[in-house]
Coordinates of C-alpha atoms in Angstrom, one line a residue:
X619 CA 26.3 -10.0 -3.0
X620 CA 28.2 -10.1 -6.3
X621 CA 25.3 -8.3 -8.0
X622 CA 25.5 -5.5 -5.4
X623 CA 29.3 -5.2 -5.9
X624 CA 28.8 -5.0 -9.7
X625 CA 26.3 -2.2 -9.2
X626 CA 28.7 -0.2 -7.1
X627 CA 31.4 -0.6 -9.7
X628 CA 29.1 0.4 -12.6
X629 CA 27.6 3.6 -11.1
X630 CA 30.8 5.5 -11.4
X631 CA 30.6 5.5 -15.2
X632 CA 27.0 6.9 -15.4
X633 CA 26.9 10.2 -17.4
X634 CA 25.6 13.2 -15.5
X635 CA 25.1 11.0 -12.4
X636 CA 22.3 9.1 -14.1
X637 CA 19.9 12.0 -14.0
X638 CA 18.9 11.7 -17.7
X639 CA 17.4 8.3 -16.9
X640 CA 15.1 9.9 -14.4
X641 CA 13.8 12.6 -16.8
X642 CA 10.5 10.7 -17.6
X643 CA 9.7 10.7 -13.9
X644 CA 10.8 14.3 -13.3
X645 CA 8.9 15.8 -16.3
X646 CA 5.4 15.6 -14.7
X647 CA 6.8 17.7 -11.8
X648 CA 8.7 20.3 -13.7
X649 CA 6.4 23.2 -12.7
X650 CA 7.0 22.5 -9.0
X651 CA 10.7 22.0 -9.6
X652 CA 10.9 25.3 -11.6
X653 CA 8.9 27.1 -8.8
X654 CA 11.3 25.7 -6.2
X655 CA 14.4 26.8 -8.1
X656 CA 13.0 30.3 -8.6
X657 CA 12.0 30.7 -5.0
X658 CA 15.4 29.4 -3.9
X659 CA 17.2 31.9 -6.1
X660 CA 15.1 34.8 -4.7
X661 CA 15.6 33.6 -1.1
X662 CA 19.4 33.3 -1.5
X663 CA 19.6 36.7 -3.2
X664 CA 17.8 38.3 -0.3
X665 CA 20.2 36.5 2.0
X666 CA 23.1 38.2 0.2
X667 CA 21.6 41.6 0.8
X668 CA 21.3 41.4 4.6
X669 CA 25.0 42.2 5.4
X670 CA 24.7 45.3 3.2
X671 CA 22.0 46.5 5.6
X672 CA 24.5 46.0 8.3
X673 CA 27.1 48.1 6.4
X674 CA 24.5 50.9 5.9
X675 CA 23.5 50.9 9.6
X676 CA 27.1 51.3 10.8
X677 CA 28.1 53.9 8.2
X678 CA 25.0 56.0 8.5
X679 CA 23.8 55.6 12.0
X680 CA 26.6 54.3 14.3
X681 CA 29.4 56.3 12.6
X682 CA 27.4 59.5 12.3
X683 CA 25.8 59.2 15.7
X684 CA 22.3 59.9 14.3
X685 CA 19.0 58.0 14.2
X686 CA 17.4 60.0 11.4
X687 CA 15.4 57.8 9.0
X688 CA 16.1 54.8 11.4
X689 CA 12.4 53.9 11.4
X690 CA 12.2 53.5 7.6
X691 CA 15.5 51.5 7.7
X692 CA 14.3 49.1 10.3
X693 CA 11.0 48.7 8.5
X694 CA 12.7 47.8 5.2
X695 CA 15.1 45.5 7.0
X696 CA 12.3 43.6 8.7
X697 CA 10.4 43.4 5.4
X698 CA 13.5 41.8 3.8
X699 CA 13.8 39.3 6.7
X700 CA 10.1 38.4 6.7
X701 CA 10.2 38.1 2.9
X702 CA 13.2 35.8 3.0
X703 CA 11.7 33.6 5.8
X704 CA 8.4 33.4 3.8
X705 CA 10.2 32.5 0.6
X706 CA 12.4 29.9 2.3
X707 CA 9.4 28.4 3.9
X708 CA 7.6 28.2 0.6
X709 CA 10.6 26.7 -1.0
X710 CA 10.8 24.0 1.7
X711 CA 7.0 23.4 1.3
X712 CA 7.5 22.9 -2.5
X713 CA 10.5 20.7 -1.8
X714 CA 8.5 18.5 0.5
X715 CA 5.7 18.1 -2.1
X716 CA 8.3 17.2 -4.8
X717 CA 9.8 14.5 -2.6
X718 CA 6.5 13.0 -1.7
X719 CA 5.0 13.0 -5.2
X720 CA 8.3 11.9 -6.9
X721 CA 8.7 9.0 -4.4
X722 CA 5.0 8.1 -4.9
X723 CA 5.3 8.1 -8.7
X724 CA 8.6 6.1 -8.6
X725 CA 7.2 3.5 -6.3
X726 CA 4.0 3.2 -8.3
X727 CA 5.9 2.9 -11.5
X728 CA 8.3 0.3 -10.0
X729 CA 5.5 -1.7 -8.4
X730 CA 3.4 -1.7 -11.6
X731 CA 6.4 -2.7 -13.7
X732 CA 7.0 -5.7 -11.3
X733 CA 3.4 -6.9 -12.1
X734 CA 4.5 -7.2 -15.8
X735 CA 7.6 -9.3 -15.1
X736 CA 7.7 -13.1 -15.5
X737 CA 8.3 -15.7 -12.8
X738 CA 12.0 -15.9 -13.8
X739 CA 12.7 -12.4 -12.5
X740 CA 11.3 -13.3 -9.0
X741 CA 13.2 -16.6 -9.1
X742 CA 16.5 -14.8 -9.7
X743 CA 16.0 -11.9 -7.2
X744 CA 15.3 -12.1 -3.5
X745 CA 12.3 -10.4 -1.9
X746 CA 14.7 -8.2 0.1
X747 CA 16.5 -7.1 -3.0
X748 CA 13.3 -6.1 -4.8
X749 CA 11.8 -4.5 -1.7
X750 CA 14.9 -2.3 -1.4
X751 CA 14.6 -1.2 -5.0
X752 CA 11.0 -0.1 -4.5
X753 CA 11.2 1.5 -1.0
X754 CA 14.8 2.5 -0.2
X755 CA 16.1 3.5 -3.6
X756 CA 13.0 5.5 -4.6
X757 CA 13.1 7.3 -1.3
X758 CA 16.7 8.4 -1.8
X759 CA 16.0 9.5 -5.4
X760 CA 13.0 11.5 -4.2
X761 CA 15.2 13.2 -1.7
X762 CA 17.8 13.9 -4.3
X763 CA 15.4 15.6 -6.7
X764 CA 13.9 17.7 -3.9
X765 CA 16.2 18.6 -1.0
X766 CA 19.5 18.1 -2.7
X767 CA 18.4 20.2 -5.6
X768 CA 17.0 22.9 -3.3
X769 CA 20.2 22.9 -1.2
X770 CA 22.4 22.9 -4.3
X771 CA 20.6 25.8 -6.0
X772 CA 20.2 27.8 -2.8
X773 CA 23.8 27.5 -1.6
X774 CA 25.5 27.9 -5.0
X775 CA 23.4 31.0 -5.6
X776 CA 24.3 32.3 -2.1
X777 CA 28.0 31.5 -2.6
X778 CA 28.2 33.3 -6.0
X779 CA 26.2 36.2 -4.5
X780 CA 28.7 36.6 -1.7
X781 CA 31.7 36.5 -4.1
X782 CA 30.1 39.2 -6.2
X783 CA 29.2 41.3 -3.2
X784 CA 32.8 41.1 -1.8
X785 CA 34.3 41.9 -5.1
X786 CA 32.1 45.0 -5.4
X787 CA 32.9 46.1 -1.9
X788 CA 36.7 45.6 -2.1
X789 CA 38.1 43.3 -4.7
X790 CA 41.6 43.2 -3.1
X791 CA 40.3 42.0 0.3
X792 CA 37.9 39.7 -1.5
X793 CA 40.8 37.9 -3.3
X794 CA 42.5 37.4 0.1
X795 CA 39.4 35.7 1.5
X796 CA 39.0 33.6 -1.6
X797 CA 42.4 32.0 -0.9
X798 CA 40.7 30.0 1.9
X799 CA 38.0 28.6 -0.5
X800 CA 40.2 26.1 -2.3
X801 CA 41.7 24.8 1.0
X802 CA 38.2 24.5 2.5
X803 CA 36.9 22.8 -0.6
X804 CA 39.8 20.3 -0.7
X805 CA 39.3 19.5 2.9
X806 CA 35.5 19.1 2.4
X807 CA 36.1 16.8 -0.6
X808 CA 38.5 14.7 1.4
X809 CA 36.2 14.2 4.4
X810 CA 33.2 13.6 2.2
X811 CA 35.1 10.8 0.3
X812 CA 35.8 9.1 3.6
X813 CA 32.2 9.6 4.8
X814 CA 30.7 8.2 1.6
X815 CA 32.7 4.9 2.1
X816 CA 31.9 4.8 5.8
X817 CA 28.2 5.5 5.3
X818 CA 28.0 2.8 2.6
X819 CA 29.5 0.3 5.1
X820 CA 27.1 1.4 7.8
X821 CA 24.1 0.7 5.4
X822 CA 25.5 -2.7 4.5
X823 CA 25.9 -3.7 8.2
X824 CA 22.5 -2.3 8.9
X825 CA 21.0 -4.6 6.2
X826 CA 22.8 -7.5 7.8
X827 CA 21.5 -6.6 11.2
X828 CA 17.9 -6.4 9.8
X829 CA 18.4 -9.8 8.2
X830 CA 19.7 -11.3 11.4
X831 CA 16.8 -9.7 13.3
X832 CA 14.3 -11.0 10.8
X833 CA 15.7 -14.6 10.9
X834 CA 15.7 -14.5 14.7
X835 CA 11.9 -13.8 14.7
X836 CA 10.7 -15.8 11.8
X837 CA 13.0 -18.8 12.7
X838 CA 12.4 -18.6 16.5
X839 CA 10.9 -22.1 16.6
X840 CA 13.8 -23.6 14.6
X841 CA 16.3 -21.8 16.7
X842 CA 14.9 -23.2 19.9
X843 CA 14.6 -26.8 18.6
X844 CA 18.2 -26.7 17.4
X845 CA 19.3 -25.0 20.7
X846 CA 21.0 -22.4 18.5
X847 CA 20.2 -19.3 20.7
X848 CA 23.8 -18.7 21.6
X849 CA 25.0 -18.9 18.0
X850 CA 22.3 -16.6 16.8
X851 CA 23.1 -14.1 19.6
X852 CA 26.8 -14.3 18.7
X853 CA 26.1 -13.6 15.0
X854 CA 23.8 -10.7 15.9
X855 CA 26.2 -9.2 18.5
X856 CA 29.2 -9.5 16.2
X857 CA 27.5 -7.6 13.4
X858 CA 26.1 -5.1 15.9
X859 CA 29.6 -4.4 17.3
X860 CA 31.1 -3.9 13.9
X861 CA 28.3 -1.5 12.9
X862 CA 28.8 0.4 16.2
X863 CA 32.5 0.7 15.6
X864 CA 31.9 1.9 12.0
X865 CA 29.2 4.3 13.1
X866 CA 31.4 5.8 15.8
X867 CA 34.2 6.2 13.3
X868 CA 31.8 7.9 10.9
X869 CA 30.7 10.3 13.7
X870 CA 34.3 11.2 14.4
X871 CA 35.0 12.0 10.8
X872 CA 31.7 14.0 10.6
X873 CA 32.7 16.0 13.7
X874 CA 36.2 16.6 12.3
X875 CA 34.7 17.7 9.1
X876 CA 32.5 20.3 10.8
X877 CA 35.4 21.5 12.9
X878 CA 37.5 21.9 9.8
X879 CA 34.9 24.1 8.2
X880 CA 34.5 26.1 11.3
X881 CA 38.2 26.6 11.5
X882 CA 38.2 27.7 7.8
X883 CA 35.5 30.2 8.6
X884 CA 37.4 31.7 11.5
X885 CA 40.5 31.8 9.4
X886 CA 38.6 33.8 6.7
X887 CA 37.3 36.2 9.4
X888 CA 40.8 36.6 10.9
X889 CA 42.2 37.5 7.4
X890 CA 39.4 40.0 7.0
X891 CA 40.0 41.6 10.4
X892 CA 43.8 41.7 9.9
X893 CA 43.9 43.1 6.4
X894 CA 40.6 44.9 6.6
X895 CA 41.6 46.6 9.8
X896 CA 44.7 48.0 8.1
X897 CA 42.7 49.2 5.2
X898 CA 40.1 50.8 7.5
X899 CA 42.7 52.5 9.6
X900 CA 44.1 54.0 6.4
X901 CA 40.5 55.2 5.7
X902 CA 40.4 53.3 2.5
X903 CA 37.4 51.4 3.6
X904 CA 34.5 52.2 6.0
X905 CA 33.9 50.4 9.3
X906 CA 30.5 49.3 7.9
X907 CA 32.1 47.7 4.9
X908 CA 34.6 45.8 7.2
X909 CA 31.6 44.6 9.3
X910 CA 29.8 43.4 6.1
X911 CA 33.0 41.7 4.9
X912 CA 33.4 39.9 8.2
X913 CA 29.8 38.6 8.0
X914 CA 30.4 37.5 4.4
X915 CA 33.6 35.7 5.3
X916 CA 31.9 33.9 8.2
X917 CA 28.9 32.9 6.0
X918 CA 31.0 31.8 3.0
X919 CA 32.1 28.4 4.4
X920 CA 28.6 27.1 5.2
X921 CA 27.4 27.0 1.5
X922 CA 30.8 25.4 0.6
X923 CA 30.1 22.7 3.1
X924 CA 26.5 22.3 1.9
X925 CA 27.6 22.2 -1.7
X926 CA 30.1 19.5 -1.1
X927 CA 27.5 17.5 0.9
X928 CA 25.0 17.9 -2.1
X929 CA 27.7 16.6 -4.5
X930 CA 28.5 13.7 -2.3
X931 CA 24.8 12.9 -1.9
X932 CA 24.5 13.0 -5.7
X933 CA 27.4 10.6 -6.1
X934 CA 26.0 8.3 -3.4
X935 CA 22.5 8.3 -4.9
X936 CA 24.0 7.1 -8.3
X937 CA 23.8 3.6 -7.0
X938 CA 20.1 4.0 -6.2
X939 CA 19.4 5.6 -9.6
X940 CA 21.2 2.8 -11.4
X941 CA 19.5 0.0 -9.4
X942 CA 16.0 1.6 -9.9
X943 CA 16.4 2.3 -13.6
X944 CA 17.8 -1.2 -14.1
X945 CA 14.6 -2.6 -12.6
X946 CA 12.5 -0.4 -14.9
X947 CA 14.6 -1.4 -17.9
X948 CA 14.2 -5.1 -17.2
X949 CA 12.0 -6.7 -19.8
X950 CA 9.8 -9.7 -19.1
X951 CA 10.7 -13.1 -20.5
X952 CA 7.0 -13.4 -21.2
X953 CA 5.4 -10.4 -23.0
X954 CA 2.5 -9.8 -25.3
X955 CA 3.2 -8.5 -28.7
X956 CA 2.1 -4.9 -29.7
X957 CA -0.5 -6.4 -32.0
X958 CA -2.0 -8.5 -29.1
X959 CA -1.9 -5.4 -26.8
X960 CA -3.6 -3.4 -29.4
X961 CA -6.5 -5.9 -29.7
X962 CA -6.8 -7.3 -26.2
X963 CA -5.3 -4.6 -24.0
X964 CA -2.6 -5.0 -21.3
X965 CA -2.5 -5.9 -17.7
X966 CA -3.8 -2.5 -16.5
X967 CA -6.0 -1.6 -19.5
X968 CA -7.7 -4.7 -20.6
X969 CA -10.1 -4.6 -23.6
X970 CA -12.4 -7.3 -22.3
X971 CA -15.0 -6.6 -25.0
X972 CA -12.5 -8.3 -27.5
X973 CA -11.9 -11.4 -25.3
X974 CA -13.1 -14.6 -26.7
X975 CA -14.6 -17.2 -24.4
X976 CA -12.1 -19.9 -23.4
X977 CA -13.2 -23.5 -23.8
X978 CA -10.1 -25.4 -22.5
X979 CA -8.6 -27.3 -25.4
X980 CA -4.8 -27.3 -24.8
X981 CA -2.1 -28.8 -27.0
X982 CA 1.7 -29.0 -26.7
X983 CA 3.0 -29.1 -30.2
X984 CA 6.7 -30.1 -30.5
X985 CA 7.6 -28.1 -27.3
X986 CA 11.1 -27.8 -26.1
X987 CA 11.9 -25.8 -23.0
X988 CA 14.7 -24.7 -20.8
X989 CA 14.6 -22.1 -18.1
X990 CA 16.0 -18.6 -19.0
X991 CA 18.9 -19.1 -16.5
X992 CA 19.4 -22.8 -17.3
X993 CA 21.5 -24.7 -19.9
X994 CA 19.7 -28.0 -20.1
X995 CA 16.4 -28.7 -21.8
X996 CA 13.6 -29.7 -19.4
X997 CA 11.3 -30.7 -22.2
X998 CA 12.4 -31.8 -25.7
X999 CA 10.0 -32.2 -28.6
X1000 CA 7.1 -32.8 -26.3
X1001 CA 3.6 -33.4 -27.7
X1002 CA 0.4 -33.6 -25.7
X1003 CA -3.3 -33.0 -26.6
X1004 CA -5.6 -32.1 -23.7
X1005 CA -9.2 -31.9 -24.9
X1006 CA -11.7 -29.7 -23.0
X1007 CA -12.7 -31.2 -19.7
X1008 CA -9.7 -33.5 -19.4
X1009 CA -8.2 -34.2 -16.0
X1010 CA -4.4 -34.4 -16.3
X1011 CA -2.4 -35.6 -13.2
X1012 CA 1.3 -35.0 -12.9
X1013 CA 3.3 -37.1 -10.5
X1014 CA 6.9 -37.7 -9.6
X1015 CA 9.5 -37.5 -6.9
X1016 CA 10.1 -34.2 -5.0
X1017 CA 12.1 -31.9 -7.2
X1018 CA 11.5 -33.9 -10.4
X1019 CA 10.1 -30.8 -12.3
X1020 CA 6.4 -31.4 -12.0
X1021 CA 5.6 -27.7 -12.1
X1022 CA 7.2 -27.1 -15.5
X1023 CA 4.2 -28.2 -17.5
X1024 CA 1.8 -26.2 -15.4
X1025 CA 4.0 -23.1 -15.7
X1026 CA 3.9 -23.4 -19.5
X1027 CA 0.2 -23.9 -19.6
X1028 CA -0.3 -20.8 -17.4
X1029 CA 2.2 -19.0 -19.6
X1030 CA 4.4 -18.1 -16.7
X1031 CA 7.2 -19.1 -19.0
X1032 CA 7.3 -19.3 -22.8
X1033 CA 8.4 -22.4 -24.7
X1034 CA 11.9 -22.2 -26.0
X1035 CA 10.8 -24.0 -29.1
X1036 CA 7.4 -25.1 -30.4
X1037 CA 3.9 -24.0 -29.6
X1038 CA 1.3 -24.3 -26.9
X1039 CA -2.2 -24.0 -28.4
X1040 CA -5.2 -22.8 -26.4
X1041 CA -8.5 -23.6 -28.2
X1042 CA -6.5 -24.2 -31.4
X1043 CA -4.6 -20.9 -31.4
X1044 CA -1.0 -20.2 -30.2
X1045 CA -1.3 -18.8 -26.7
X1046 CA 1.0 -15.9 -27.7
X1047 CA -1.8 -14.7 -30.1
X1048 CA -3.9 -13.6 -27.1
X1049 CA -3.1 -11.7 -24.0
X1050 CA -1.7 -13.1 -20.8
X1051 CA -4.5 -11.5 -18.8
X1052 CA -7.1 -13.2 -20.9
X1053 CA -5.6 -16.6 -20.1
X1054 CA -4.9 -15.9 -16.4
X1055 CA -8.5 -14.7 -15.9
X1056 CA -9.6 -18.2 -16.9
X1057 CA -7.3 -20.1 -14.6
X1058 CA -8.0 -21.1 -11.0
X1059 CA -4.7 -21.9 -9.3
X1060 CA -4.4 -23.4 -5.8
X1061 CA -0.8 -23.6 -4.5
X1062 CA 0.7 -26.2 -2.2
X1063 CA 1.7 -23.3 0.1
X1064 CA -1.5 -21.2 0.2
X1065 CA -1.2 -17.4 0.4
X1066 CA -3.8 -15.0 1.6
X1067 CA -3.6 -11.3 1.3
X1068 CA -3.8 -9.0 4.4
X1069 CA -7.4 -8.1 5.1
X1070 CA -10.6 -9.9 5.8
X1071 CA -11.9 -13.3 4.6
X1072 CA -14.3 -11.4 2.3
X1073 CA -11.5 -9.3 0.8
X1074 CA -9.5 -12.5 -0.1
X1075 CA -12.5 -14.2 -1.6
X1076 CA -13.3 -11.2 -3.8
X1077 CA -9.8 -11.3 -5.2
X1078 CA -11.1 -14.3 -7.2
X1079 CA -14.1 -12.4 -8.5
X1080 CA -14.6 -8.8 -7.4
X1081 CA -18.3 -8.6 -8.4
X1082 CA -19.4 -11.8 -6.6
X1083 CA -22.5 -11.7 -4.6
X1084 CA -22.9 -12.9 -1.0
X1085 CA -24.9 -15.9 -2.2
X1086 CA -22.1 -16.9 -4.6
X1087 CA -19.5 -16.6 -1.9
X1088 CA -21.6 -18.8 0.4
X1089 CA -21.9 -21.4 -2.3
X1090 CA -18.2 -21.4 -3.0
X1091 CA -17.1 -21.8 0.6
X1092 CA -19.7 -24.5 1.2
X1093 CA -18.6 -26.5 -1.8
X1094 CA -15.2 -27.0 -0.2
X1095 CA -16.4 -27.0 3.4
X1096 CA -14.6 -23.7 4.1
X1097 CA -17.9 -22.5 5.7
X1098 CA -16.9 -24.3 8.9
X1099 CA -13.7 -22.3 9.1
X1100 CA -15.6 -19.0 8.7
X1101 CA -18.2 -20.0 11.3
X1102 CA -15.4 -20.4 13.9
X1103 CA -14.1 -16.9 13.3
X1104 CA -15.4 -14.1 15.5
X1105 CA -16.5 -11.8 12.7
X1106 CA -17.3 -14.4 10.0
X1107 CA -16.5 -13.0 6.5
X1108 CA -15.2 -9.8 8.0
X1109 CA -12.6 -11.5 10.2
X1110 CA -9.0 -10.4 9.7
X1111 CA -6.7 -13.2 8.3
X1112 CA -3.5 -11.4 9.3
X1113 CA -0.4 -10.8 7.1
X1114 CA -0.2 -13.6 4.6
X1115 CA -3.0 -15.3 6.5
X1116 CA -0.8 -15.9 9.5
X1117 CA -3.8 -15.9 11.9
X1118 CA -5.1 -19.1 10.3
X1119 CA -3.7 -22.6 10.1
X1120 CA -2.2 -23.9 6.9
X1121 CA -5.2 -26.1 6.3
X1122 CA -7.7 -23.3 6.9
X1123 CA -5.8 -21.1 4.5
X1124 CA -5.9 -23.9 1.9
X1125 CA -9.6 -24.2 2.2
X1126 CA -10.1 -20.5 1.7
X1127 CA -7.7 -20.6 -1.3
X1128 CA -9.9 -23.4 -2.8
X1129 CA -13.0 -21.3 -2.3
X1130 CA -11.4 -18.3 -3.9
X1131 CA -10.4 -20.3 -7.0
X1132 CA -13.9 -21.8 -7.3
X1133 CA -15.6 -18.4 -6.9
X1134 CA -13.6 -17.2 -10.0
X1135 CA -15.4 -19.9 -12.0
X1136 CA -12.3 -20.6 -14.2
X1137 CA -12.3 -22.8 -17.3
X1138 CA -8.9 -24.3 -16.3
X1139 CA -8.1 -25.6 -12.8
X1140 CA -4.5 -26.0 -11.6
X1141 CA -4.0 -27.8 -8.3
X1142 CA -0.3 -27.8 -7.2
X1143 CA -0.3 -30.4 -4.4
X1144 CA -3.2 -28.4 -3.1
X1145 CA -4.4 -31.0 -0.6
X1146 CA -1.1 -31.9 0.9
X1147 CA -1.6 -29.7 4.0
X1148 CA -5.2 -30.9 4.7
X1149 CA -6.1 -33.9 6.8
X1150 CA -7.3 -37.0 5.0
X1151 CA -10.9 -36.7 6.1
X1152 CA -11.2 -33.1 4.8
X1153 CA -9.3 -34.1 1.7
X1154 CA -11.9 -36.7 0.9
X1155 CA -14.7 -34.2 1.2
X1156 CA -12.8 -31.6 -0.9
X1157 CA -11.9 -34.3 -3.5
X1158 CA -15.5 -35.2 -4.0
X1159 CA -16.4 -31.5 -4.4
X1160 CA -13.6 -30.9 -6.8
X1161 CA -14.5 -33.9 -8.9
X1162 CA -18.0 -32.5 -9.2
X1163 CA -16.8 -28.9 -9.9
X1164 CA -14.2 -30.0 -12.5
X1165 CA -16.7 -31.6 -14.8
X1166 CA -16.5 -29.9 -18.2
X1167 CA -13.3 -28.0 -17.1
X1168 CA -9.8 -28.7 -18.1
X1169 CA -7.6 -29.5 -15.0
X1170 CA -4.0 -30.1 -14.1
X1171 CA -3.3 -31.8 -10.8
X1172 CA 0.2 -32.0 -9.4
X1173 CA -0.4 -34.9 -6.9
X1174 CA 1.2 -35.7 -3.6
X1175 CA -1.1 -38.6 -2.6
X1176 CA -1.4 -40.8 -5.7
X1177 CA -4.7 -42.3 -4.4
X1178 CA -6.4 -39.1 -5.3
X1179 CA -5.6 -39.2 -9.0
X1180 CA -6.6 -42.7 -9.9
X1181 CA -9.6 -41.4 -11.9
X1182 CA -7.5 -38.9 -13.9
X1183 CA -7.9 -39.1 -17.7
X1184 CA -4.1 -39.1 -18.2
X1185 CA -1.3 -39.3 -15.7
X1186 CA 2.2 -37.9 -16.6
X1187 CA 5.2 -39.3 -14.7
X1188 CA 8.0 -36.8 -14.4
X1189 CA 11.6 -37.6 -13.5
X1190 CA 14.6 -35.2 -13.8
X1191 CA 12.4 -32.8 -15.6
X1192 CA 11.4 -35.3 -18.3
X1193 CA 8.1 -37.1 -19.0
X1194 CA 9.1 -40.7 -18.7
X1195 CA 5.6 -42.3 -18.6
X1196 CA 2.0 -41.4 -19.6
X1197 CA -1.3 -43.1 -19.5
X1198 CA -4.3 -43.9 -17.2
X1199 CA -3.9 -45.4 -13.8
X1200 CA -4.6 -48.9 -15.0
X1201 CA -2.3 -48.6 -18.0
X1202 CA 0.6 -47.4 -15.9
X1203 CA 0.1 -50.0 -13.2
X1204 CA 0.2 -52.7 -15.9
X1205 CA 3.5 -51.4 -17.2
X1206 CA 5.0 -51.9 -13.7
X1207 CA 7.4 -49.0 -14.3
X1208 CA 8.1 -45.8 -12.4
X1209 CA 4.5 -45.0 -11.6
X1210 CA 3.9 -48.6 -10.4
X1211 CA 6.9 -48.3 -8.0
X1212 CA 5.7 -44.9 -6.7
X1213 CA 2.2 -46.1 -6.1
X1214 CA 3.0 -49.4 -4.4
X1215 CA 5.6 -47.8 -2.2
X1216 CA 3.2 -45.1 -1.1
X1217 CA 0.4 -47.6 -0.6
X1218 CA 2.7 -49.7 1.6
X1219 CA 3.7 -46.6 3.7
X1220 CA 0.1 -45.6 4.2
X1221 CA -0.8 -49.2 5.3
X1222 CA 2.1 -49.2 7.8
X1223 CA 0.9 -46.0 9.3
X1224 CA -2.5 -47.5 10.1
X1225 CA -0.9 -50.1 12.5

């Protein structure tokens, strides 16, 4: 919440409403934008001409009582109307294209940029916050560049055209009408200021309602077990009532705004009829000119209203522009150097022909580390050599910091000091994509992408054959899961794999990692959601598959890592013990206490 308040405070100081920051995204569409501006200018210019036809008709046909040349006049009038309608339609067509393409490009740029950011960004920003930047903010910016620009150009041109036309017809009467403009503009600015604040509050309340609604659905089981239905309903209804009250208040202001503009229009018409009538009676102005003036006076207030609306939209969208550009200006805590990118390519343009094979020798050399948003060192002057094929197990209490070492190995974070060497070279001398392409990572909480089983397996290796997929799923006994599904490999797993149990998702995650044939395996408590029988089968398969590969296992059940080459015991983010299972048991320290306690708990569960 504090971050959102700061954003609202900062946008006011943006120069030129922040538009210069959008120029790189506007530039590819300049031809469409220029075409829209030109067509809007022509359409508005034709709109200014229409009352002059009215003037001509009254002066030359009605006043003289003749229909000579009436046919040509009607034909020309209809031609202007059709041309204006066609031009306005074309302008709207271009505006729609600009909105869609601009929004697409902004979202694509934002999403691609997110792929380059490190884990720390996602740790510090919620999913809802990031989603709003990519979806809501880009949508409003696209609307600003298209419809707000079109309305602004069209209405300002029309308003200026009306001023010029009235001054040419009768400058004294025009000045009288123009007295209404400052009053109408001031009233419009006042109401728009109120509406901006009210609309902002409505959006905030709408976000809270969406959040409450989401919690009510995703947390339905928890709500029922805690018997919290009444409290959830009260929270939702309270926010809903406040939003309804604010929305009704906003509607009242909007209606009052419209009524004020309508009143100003009729005041302008009244002034024209009052003063213009006198001038016409004195035969200083024709009846046709009075009629054209009346039409101009009536139409003058509408572009003023639209212009104020466009300006208020521009002011409101400043927040969206600032938030989106702030995302695009965010630099990753973990980034390849220009020299590395030049040789190995980047995330979206890899130069795989320059990638060396990865063997799996890893060394921590005098590594100290603290998280970007932290003050305390998690590791200090840490050294560890992990030869190729070594199995490293990391154990400790929940929240002890077991994932820190793994995150550094995978280069999700950079060491604050020191080096991490991969095959004898600093990891920063080669690309992140090269390293990540050689890592198989299975999380404690498995995640599957929306789509079929086959789609999810191919994320691990897009060019895998059916035989290779069969071998991968059989190696971890995931073939039994697929066999139970209606369409086999083509069965839908649901959003995030929600159509499968946690254990089934975990088995498919194992198969996906194995299919990738990585040189480094990382198992982050990967068997904690699997029953003990299946875990034993998978453990045997993993032991076989990991031969010759470097592996890091964050263990939940200590009985599964007794054969590890080295066990690291973590407490409060520090490595307090290291050694083999036998060595650590002899020390009778932290590992000994963890192991014996867990062994006793498992023994008690058998009775």
